[in-house]
């Protein structure tokens, strides 16, 4: 069964919905209501009545309408009975929030849950999860924060606590999300199947994954299936528990086999997955993928108003194997006209500290129209003569008629932070340092190579 | 001559002070006034009169009082004459903002400037700089932002534009600064001499340096002298222009010899300098040094409310060679009492997602009193049951009676960002990710080893 109805349900039942604001069954229902889910919502609670202004049902079986998705928040010892009722009702997806299954030694309960689901043709997300979200349909079926910024990043996480914490963080960081999926025990739906669905999802531009471990023996399938995903969408992954002690911590935490870090690294590389070292790096890269089309080539130019940040970006480019192009004398002559005599038209192109927005925009126009350049990294150091928010606005305007990837690295204080937010909201991936801007372009170029390699091998 | 009077002047003259708000000579004078310099301030301007409410003098020679420091902002072709007058006046330090010297091919002008200074026993900072600051005496003699957060980090920079941009950034990031020195052409005062002075400065807890290149032939002296600095204070450095293309960019930018990245790396290691890869990393580490005493040992424990961040921190610890201690069964038994039955008293100590501030504080008390533990990393994932600002306040309170280094890594949205700011203002180095918290402790442990190695070798 396709996962389409999980992400595009016409109706959702919250089983275990509660009137008590601190209960998970209440928070999830409230998030669904507040975030503006447009489909039908059915609270299910043995006492029935009304919850958050919605008519509540004693059992899922009492709902007259069809139910696509049932969010289950009842205690563990009630889950199997509820699942059975959902099956009889013809529910398509069980999203089992409840914990107390294989992660707590209750493998038998989890096995029976899946058995019931199979018997009725239902699919199971979870158990032991904080829910899921899909912003294009205004679904926030999590007990995390109410607000989620919409965008092109989908995120799958094996850690619930981290996932919820990152919901708030992505909102603050202007990282636009499409799907957000808590994986939990992966009793049925797993990383591979969800990734394959999202690879065809038109709202997902990049898939990010926080992974603790795969099930024993599933490595080969993982590599082969993820290759197919990578042909359609970039996948960025962070693997927790790569160290010796970390793998022990993972084992005690999720019960999954952590395996050696080296083995995982090799598998990710083979599959064409981009492996990030830190959470910040993963979302830095995802930001670029979510806002930009894939580069057509690797010839990159750096545009700056400060020599220092230009040099730092140059170092980062070499470190990440980003090809910095040498402009021809024709191109250099054109660029020279956008800067004072002591500027530099070499790469990095240094407009000097006296640069105003016009200098940047003129240089950008020349670079956009040059057939020597594929990608542009624009750097800015806070100066007295150029307000960062003004520059950001001009760059956003200029970008509208540009086809080449444009990535920004701005350094400075509060007003620079404001400029960065503004660009991230308006299609220019922007970072508070030159190195992070370069690293994100590097990830895009690496993905392009992965994809070409996979294409030529198949 | 000691540099004491440069950082502790009784009087400063700004030569080239101007009534026009956009002129550098105006901005520097205004910053000095607004930031609250308590000594005497003398604007010098050929038209005399009054500037910013201060009596202006036609020449430095007209000032009746002694002048410790002269900030020179006059055009390049006037600098030598002004320097000569300063010499006759008995000025002790020339801070030459003006550019147009060796960096622009005018080596002769720079040579003569230094010659004049030598003749009169003056020392020169610059030329080609944005100024300097020293917060303990409320000196902001820069044309950067007016506000600088006071604290224990001193920063020396060879890039002016980056230095100014970072002034705003450090303020936003709650990074407290002691001295801030724009190095410029280093015609006289250089990195080594300023570092040696700051090594004895009681307000400087850590020295950070943005370096593009040393003068040819000065490498050996640099290593030997910096070793002496490292015995007193940690030095964190970022070397720009380590890549092949980056070194060319540096040469065109500052005219200094960039040299191979590998040679520099070896030199830094020999000297005991901590080399950071990015600006962010440099100040992450500096934050820890500025707020904490040096660890007494390397036995580290991680305290968390989320398994996922615990695992990420564990991986980072192994990567950075931070020794995670195995708690004895006695210690584990004590810790077990601070958490629910499904928590973990191993390292990372997992208080679980249900943890409230009391759980953290109780566990901290046990760890502070245990002779098995030297350092504590406290992690937090945003949960519904524990407000991050509340937790931050409790940690700040608890820290007051603690002697062991405490470093925080908090993950979440706006309220977590607020908690991080609060901790950084109140003596707990705090970071928005587990990896950065671990990396900063690792830098402290590395410095400790560097220092021990240098001590045993001497």
PDB file of C-alpha atoms in Angstrom, chain B residues 154-313:
ATOM      1  CA  UNK B 154      41.392  39.078  24.017  1.00  0.00           C
ATOM      2  CA  UNK B 155      41.367  39.090  20.225  1.00  0.00           C
ATOM      3  CA  UNK B 156      44.175  40.029  17.828  1.00  0.00           C
ATOM      4  CA  UNK B 157      43.285  40.283  14.159  1.00  0.00           C
ATOM      5  CA  UNK B 158      45.241  40.730  10.962  1.00  0.00           C
ATOM      6  CA  UNK B 159      42.029  41.382   9.032  1.00  0.00           C
ATOM      7  CA  UNK B 160      40.356  44.688   9.729  1.00  0.00           C
ATOM      8  CA  UNK B 161      37.058  44.019   7.979  1.00  0.00           C
ATOM      9  CA  UNK B 162      36.638  40.675   9.686  1.00  0.00           C
ATOM     10  CA  UNK B 163      37.645  42.191  13.016  1.00  0.00           C
ATOM     11  CA  UNK B 164      34.971  44.869  12.822  1.00  0.00           C
ATOM     12  CA  UNK B 165      32.342  42.373  11.695  1.00  0.00           C
ATOM     13  CA  UNK B 166      33.280  40.119  14.596  1.00  0.00           C
ATOM     14  CA  UNK B 167      32.872  42.981  17.087  1.00  0.00           C
ATOM     15  CA  UNK B 168      29.142  42.937  16.336  1.00  0.00           C
ATOM     16  CA  UNK B 169      29.078  39.160  16.292  1.00  0.00           C
ATOM     17  CA  UNK B 170      30.794  38.707  19.678  1.00  0.00           C
ATOM     18  CA  UNK B 171      28.343  41.174  21.211  1.00  0.00           C
ATOM     19  CA  UNK B 172      25.375  39.221  19.844  1.00  0.00           C
ATOM     20  CA  UNK B 173      26.893  35.926  20.965  1.00  0.00           C
ATOM     21  CA  UNK B 174      27.533  37.107  24.554  1.00  0.00           C
ATOM     22  CA  UNK B 175      31.279  36.651  24.135  1.00  0.00           C
ATOM     23  CA  UNK B 176      32.955  38.883  26.696  1.00  0.00           C
ATOM     24  CA  UNK B 177      36.062  40.678  25.456  1.00  0.00           C
ATOM     25  CA  UNK B 178      39.077  42.159  27.266  1.00  0.00           C
ATOM     26  CA  UNK B 179      41.477  43.534  24.609  1.00  0.00           C
ATOM     27  CA  UNK B 180      40.709  43.826  20.909  1.00  0.00           C
ATOM     28  CA  UNK B 181      43.677  44.702  18.706  1.00  0.00           C
ATOM     29  CA  UNK B 182      43.758  45.370  14.986  1.00  0.00           C
ATOM     30  CA  UNK B 183      47.273  44.363  13.910  1.00  0.00           C
ATOM     31  CA  UNK B 184      47.419  45.838  10.428  1.00  0.00           C
ATOM     32  CA  UNK B 185      50.893  46.032   8.920  1.00  0.00           C
ATOM     33  CA  UNK B 186      52.660  45.274  12.228  1.00  0.00           C
ATOM     34  CA  UNK B 187      55.358  47.849  11.415  1.00  0.00           C
ATOM     35  CA  UNK B 188      56.484  47.781  15.040  1.00  0.00           C
ATOM     36  CA  UNK B 189      54.198  46.083  17.586  1.00  0.00           C
ATOM     37  CA  UNK B 190      53.469  42.554  16.428  1.00  0.00           C
ATOM     38  CA  UNK B 191      51.518  39.468  17.477  1.00  0.00           C
ATOM     39  CA  UNK B 192      54.288  38.173  19.695  1.00  0.00           C
ATOM     40  CA  UNK B 193      54.855  41.356  21.662  1.00  0.00           C
ATOM     41  CA  UNK B 194      51.155  42.033  22.181  1.00  0.00           C
ATOM     42  CA  UNK B 195      50.499  38.398  23.153  1.00  0.00           C
ATOM     43  CA  UNK B 196      53.343  38.544  25.676  1.00  0.00           C
ATOM     44  CA  UNK B 197      51.843  41.629  27.254  1.00  0.00           C
ATOM     45  CA  UNK B 198      48.347  40.108  27.388  1.00  0.00           C
ATOM     46  CA  UNK B 199      49.756  36.905  28.898  1.00  0.00           C
ATOM     47  CA  UNK B 200      50.441  39.000  32.025  1.00  0.00           C
ATOM     48  CA  UNK B 201      47.203  40.985  31.805  1.00  0.00           C
ATOM     49  CA  UNK B 202      44.992  39.967  34.700  1.00  0.00           C
ATOM     50  CA  UNK B 203      41.818  40.661  32.704  1.00  0.00           C
ATOM     51  CA  UNK B 204      42.762  38.386  29.806  1.00  0.00           C
ATOM     52  CA  UNK B 205      41.903  34.731  30.340  1.00  0.00           C
ATOM     53  CA  UNK B 206      42.482  33.576  26.760  1.00  0.00           C
ATOM     54  CA  UNK B 207      44.097  35.058  23.647  1.00  0.00           C
ATOM     55  CA  UNK B 208      42.509  34.513  20.227  1.00  0.00           C
ATOM     56  CA  UNK B 209      44.275  35.368  16.984  1.00  0.00           C
ATOM     57  CA  UNK B 210      43.161  35.649  13.371  1.00  0.00           C
ATOM     58  CA  UNK B 211      46.440  35.207  11.494  1.00  0.00           C
ATOM     59  CA  UNK B 212      47.088  35.556   7.787  1.00  0.00           C
ATOM     60  CA  UNK B 213      50.847  35.294   7.813  1.00  0.00           C
ATOM     61  CA  UNK B 214      54.060  35.950   9.722  1.00  0.00           C
ATOM     62  CA  UNK B 215      56.956  37.969   8.370  1.00  0.00           C
ATOM     63  CA  UNK B 216      59.553  35.913   6.488  1.00  0.00           C
ATOM     64  CA  UNK B 217      62.148  34.498   8.862  1.00  0.00           C
ATOM     65  CA  UNK B 218      60.170  35.215  12.018  1.00  0.00           C
ATOM     66  CA  UNK B 219      58.861  31.671  12.504  1.00  0.00           C
ATOM     67  CA  UNK B 220      61.456  30.449  15.006  1.00  0.00           C
ATOM     68  CA  UNK B 221      61.166  33.478  17.258  1.00  0.00           C
ATOM     69  CA  UNK B 222      57.389  33.158  17.023  1.00  0.00           C
ATOM     70  CA  UNK B 223      57.451  29.569  18.271  1.00  0.00           C
ATOM     71  CA  UNK B 224      59.894  30.245  21.123  1.00  0.00           C
ATOM     72  CA  UNK B 225      58.161  33.381  22.328  1.00  0.00           C
ATOM     73  CA  UNK B 226      54.661  31.954  22.047  1.00  0.00           C
ATOM     74  CA  UNK B 227      55.720  29.001  24.204  1.00  0.00           C
ATOM     75  CA  UNK B 228      56.295  31.504  27.020  1.00  0.00           C
ATOM     76  CA  UNK B 229      52.850  32.977  26.420  1.00  0.00           C
ATOM     77  CA  UNK B 230      51.224  29.537  26.479  1.00  0.00           C
ATOM     78  CA  UNK B 231      52.763  28.822  29.896  1.00  0.00           C
ATOM     79  CA  UNK B 232      50.633  31.701  31.201  1.00  0.00           C
ATOM     80  CA  UNK B 233      47.537  31.855  28.995  1.00  0.00           C
ATOM     81  CA  UNK B 234      45.873  29.674  26.364  1.00  0.00           C
ATOM     82  CA  UNK B 235      46.212  30.901  22.776  1.00  0.00           C
ATOM     83  CA  UNK B 236      43.681  29.930  20.118  1.00  0.00           C
ATOM     84  CA  UNK B 237      44.482  30.791  16.548  1.00  0.00           C
ATOM     85  CA  UNK B 238      42.874  30.570  13.168  1.00  0.00           C
ATOM     86  CA  UNK B 239      45.246  30.585  10.228  1.00  0.00           C
ATOM     87  CA  UNK B 240      43.741  31.947   7.030  1.00  0.00           C
ATOM     88  CA  UNK B 241      45.383  31.138   3.722  1.00  0.00           C
ATOM     89  CA  UNK B 242      46.399  27.558   4.449  1.00  0.00           C
ATOM     90  CA  UNK B 243      45.215  26.300   1.077  1.00  0.00           C
ATOM     91  CA  UNK B 244      47.259  26.847  -2.077  1.00  0.00           C
ATOM     92  CA  UNK B 245      44.849  29.374  -3.533  1.00  0.00           C
ATOM     93  CA  UNK B 246      44.177  30.881  -0.109  1.00  0.00           C
ATOM     94  CA  UNK B 247      47.869  31.653   0.350  1.00  0.00           C
ATOM     95  CA  UNK B 248      47.883  33.539  -2.961  1.00  0.00           C
ATOM     96  CA  UNK B 249      44.817  35.488  -1.836  1.00  0.00           C
ATOM     97  CA  UNK B 250      46.577  36.342   1.430  1.00  0.00           C
ATOM     98  CA  UNK B 251      49.686  37.529  -0.398  1.00  0.00           C
ATOM     99  CA  UNK B 252      47.598  39.870  -2.538  1.00  0.00           C
ATOM    100  CA  UNK B 253      45.604  40.979   0.482  1.00  0.00           C
ATOM    101  CA  UNK B 254      48.204  41.751   3.147  1.00  0.00           C
ATOM    102  CA  UNK B 255      51.501  41.339   1.346  1.00  0.00           C
ATOM    103  CA  UNK B 256      52.693  38.924   4.040  1.00  0.00           C
ATOM    104  CA  UNK B 257      54.213  35.572   3.294  1.00  0.00           C
ATOM    105  CA  UNK B 258      51.516  32.985   3.753  1.00  0.00           C
ATOM    106  CA  UNK B 259      53.667  29.844   3.678  1.00  0.00           C
ATOM    107  CA  UNK B 260      52.439  26.281   3.523  1.00  0.00           C
ATOM    108  CA  UNK B 261      49.568  25.282   5.753  1.00  0.00           C
ATOM    109  CA  UNK B 262      51.453  22.220   6.975  1.00  0.00           C
ATOM    110  CA  UNK B 263      54.455  24.259   8.095  1.00  0.00           C
ATOM    111  CA  UNK B 264      52.225  26.558  10.092  1.00  0.00           C
ATOM    112  CA  UNK B 265      50.322  23.661  11.639  1.00  0.00           C
ATOM    113  CA  UNK B 266      53.553  22.082  12.835  1.00  0.00           C
ATOM    114  CA  UNK B 267      54.750  25.386  14.264  1.00  0.00           C
ATOM    115  CA  UNK B 268      51.531  26.010  16.166  1.00  0.00           C
ATOM    116  CA  UNK B 269      51.602  22.534  17.628  1.00  0.00           C
ATOM    117  CA  UNK B 270      55.200  22.939  18.717  1.00  0.00           C
ATOM    118  CA  UNK B 271      54.385  26.243  20.374  1.00  0.00           C
ATOM    119  CA  UNK B 272      51.361  24.760  22.159  1.00  0.00           C
ATOM    120  CA  UNK B 273      48.899  26.955  20.282  1.00  0.00           C
ATOM    121  CA  UNK B 274      45.365  25.601  19.809  1.00  0.00           C
ATOM    122  CA  UNK B 275      44.512  25.824  16.125  1.00  0.00           C
ATOM    123  CA  UNK B 276      40.823  26.199  15.276  1.00  0.00           C
ATOM    124  CA  UNK B 277      39.355  25.351  11.880  1.00  0.00           C
ATOM    125  CA  UNK B 278      36.677  28.039  11.854  1.00  0.00           C
ATOM    126  CA  UNK B 279      35.945  31.398  13.486  1.00  0.00           C
ATOM    127  CA  UNK B 280      32.984  29.817  15.269  1.00  0.00           C
ATOM    128  CA  UNK B 281      35.178  27.076  16.712  1.00  0.00           C
ATOM    129  CA  UNK B 282      37.796  29.584  17.887  1.00  0.00           C
ATOM    130  CA  UNK B 283      35.241  31.561  19.872  1.00  0.00           C
ATOM    131  CA  UNK B 284      33.462  28.421  21.113  1.00  0.00           C
ATOM    132  CA  UNK B 285      36.700  27.363  22.745  1.00  0.00           C
ATOM    133  CA  UNK B 286      37.517  30.886  23.925  1.00  0.00           C
ATOM    134  CA  UNK B 287      34.145  31.044  25.648  1.00  0.00           C
ATOM    135  CA  UNK B 288      34.990  28.012  27.788  1.00  0.00           C
ATOM    136  CA  UNK B 289      38.463  29.329  28.701  1.00  0.00           C
ATOM    137  CA  UNK B 290      37.085  32.754  29.548  1.00  0.00           C
ATOM    138  CA  UNK B 291      34.445  31.444  31.959  1.00  0.00           C
ATOM    139  CA  UNK B 292      36.060  28.404  33.560  1.00  0.00           C
ATOM    140  CA  UNK B 293      39.139  27.503  35.516  1.00  0.00           C
ATOM    141  CA  UNK B 294      41.337  24.894  33.903  1.00  0.00           C
ATOM    142  CA  UNK B 295      40.158  21.295  34.546  1.00  0.00           C
ATOM    143  CA  UNK B 296      42.059  19.451  37.249  1.00  0.00           C
ATOM    144  CA  UNK B 297      41.824  16.171  35.356  1.00  0.00           C
ATOM    145  CA  UNK B 298      40.333  14.619  32.241  1.00  0.00           C
ATOM    146  CA  UNK B 299      37.663  12.330  33.752  1.00  0.00           C
ATOM    147  CA  UNK B 300      34.465  13.621  32.217  1.00  0.00           C
ATOM    148  CA  UNK B 301      30.827  12.738  32.676  1.00  0.00           C
ATOM    149  CA  UNK B 302      27.813  13.571  30.505  1.00  0.00           C
ATOM    150  CA  UNK B 303      24.449  14.330  32.111  1.00  0.00           C
ATOM    151  CA  UNK B 304      21.435  14.367  29.773  1.00  0.00           C
ATOM    152  CA  UNK B 305      17.652  14.203  29.529  1.00  0.00           C
ATOM    153  CA  UNK B 306      17.775  12.771  26.007  1.00  0.00           C
ATOM    154  CA  UNK B 307      19.399   9.576  24.763  1.00  0.00           C
ATOM    155  CA  UNK B 308      20.034  10.982  21.281  1.00  0.00           C
ATOM    156  CA  UNK B 309      22.037  14.024  22.343  1.00  0.00           C
ATOM    157  CA  UNK B 310      23.846  11.810  24.848  1.00  0.00           C
ATOM    158  CA  UNK B 311      24.991   9.535  22.031  1.00  0.00           C
ATOM    159  CA  UNK B 312      26.063  12.479  19.845  1.00  0.00           C
ATOM    160  CA  UNK B 313      28.092  13.885  22.745  1.00  0.00           C
TER     161      UNK B 313
END
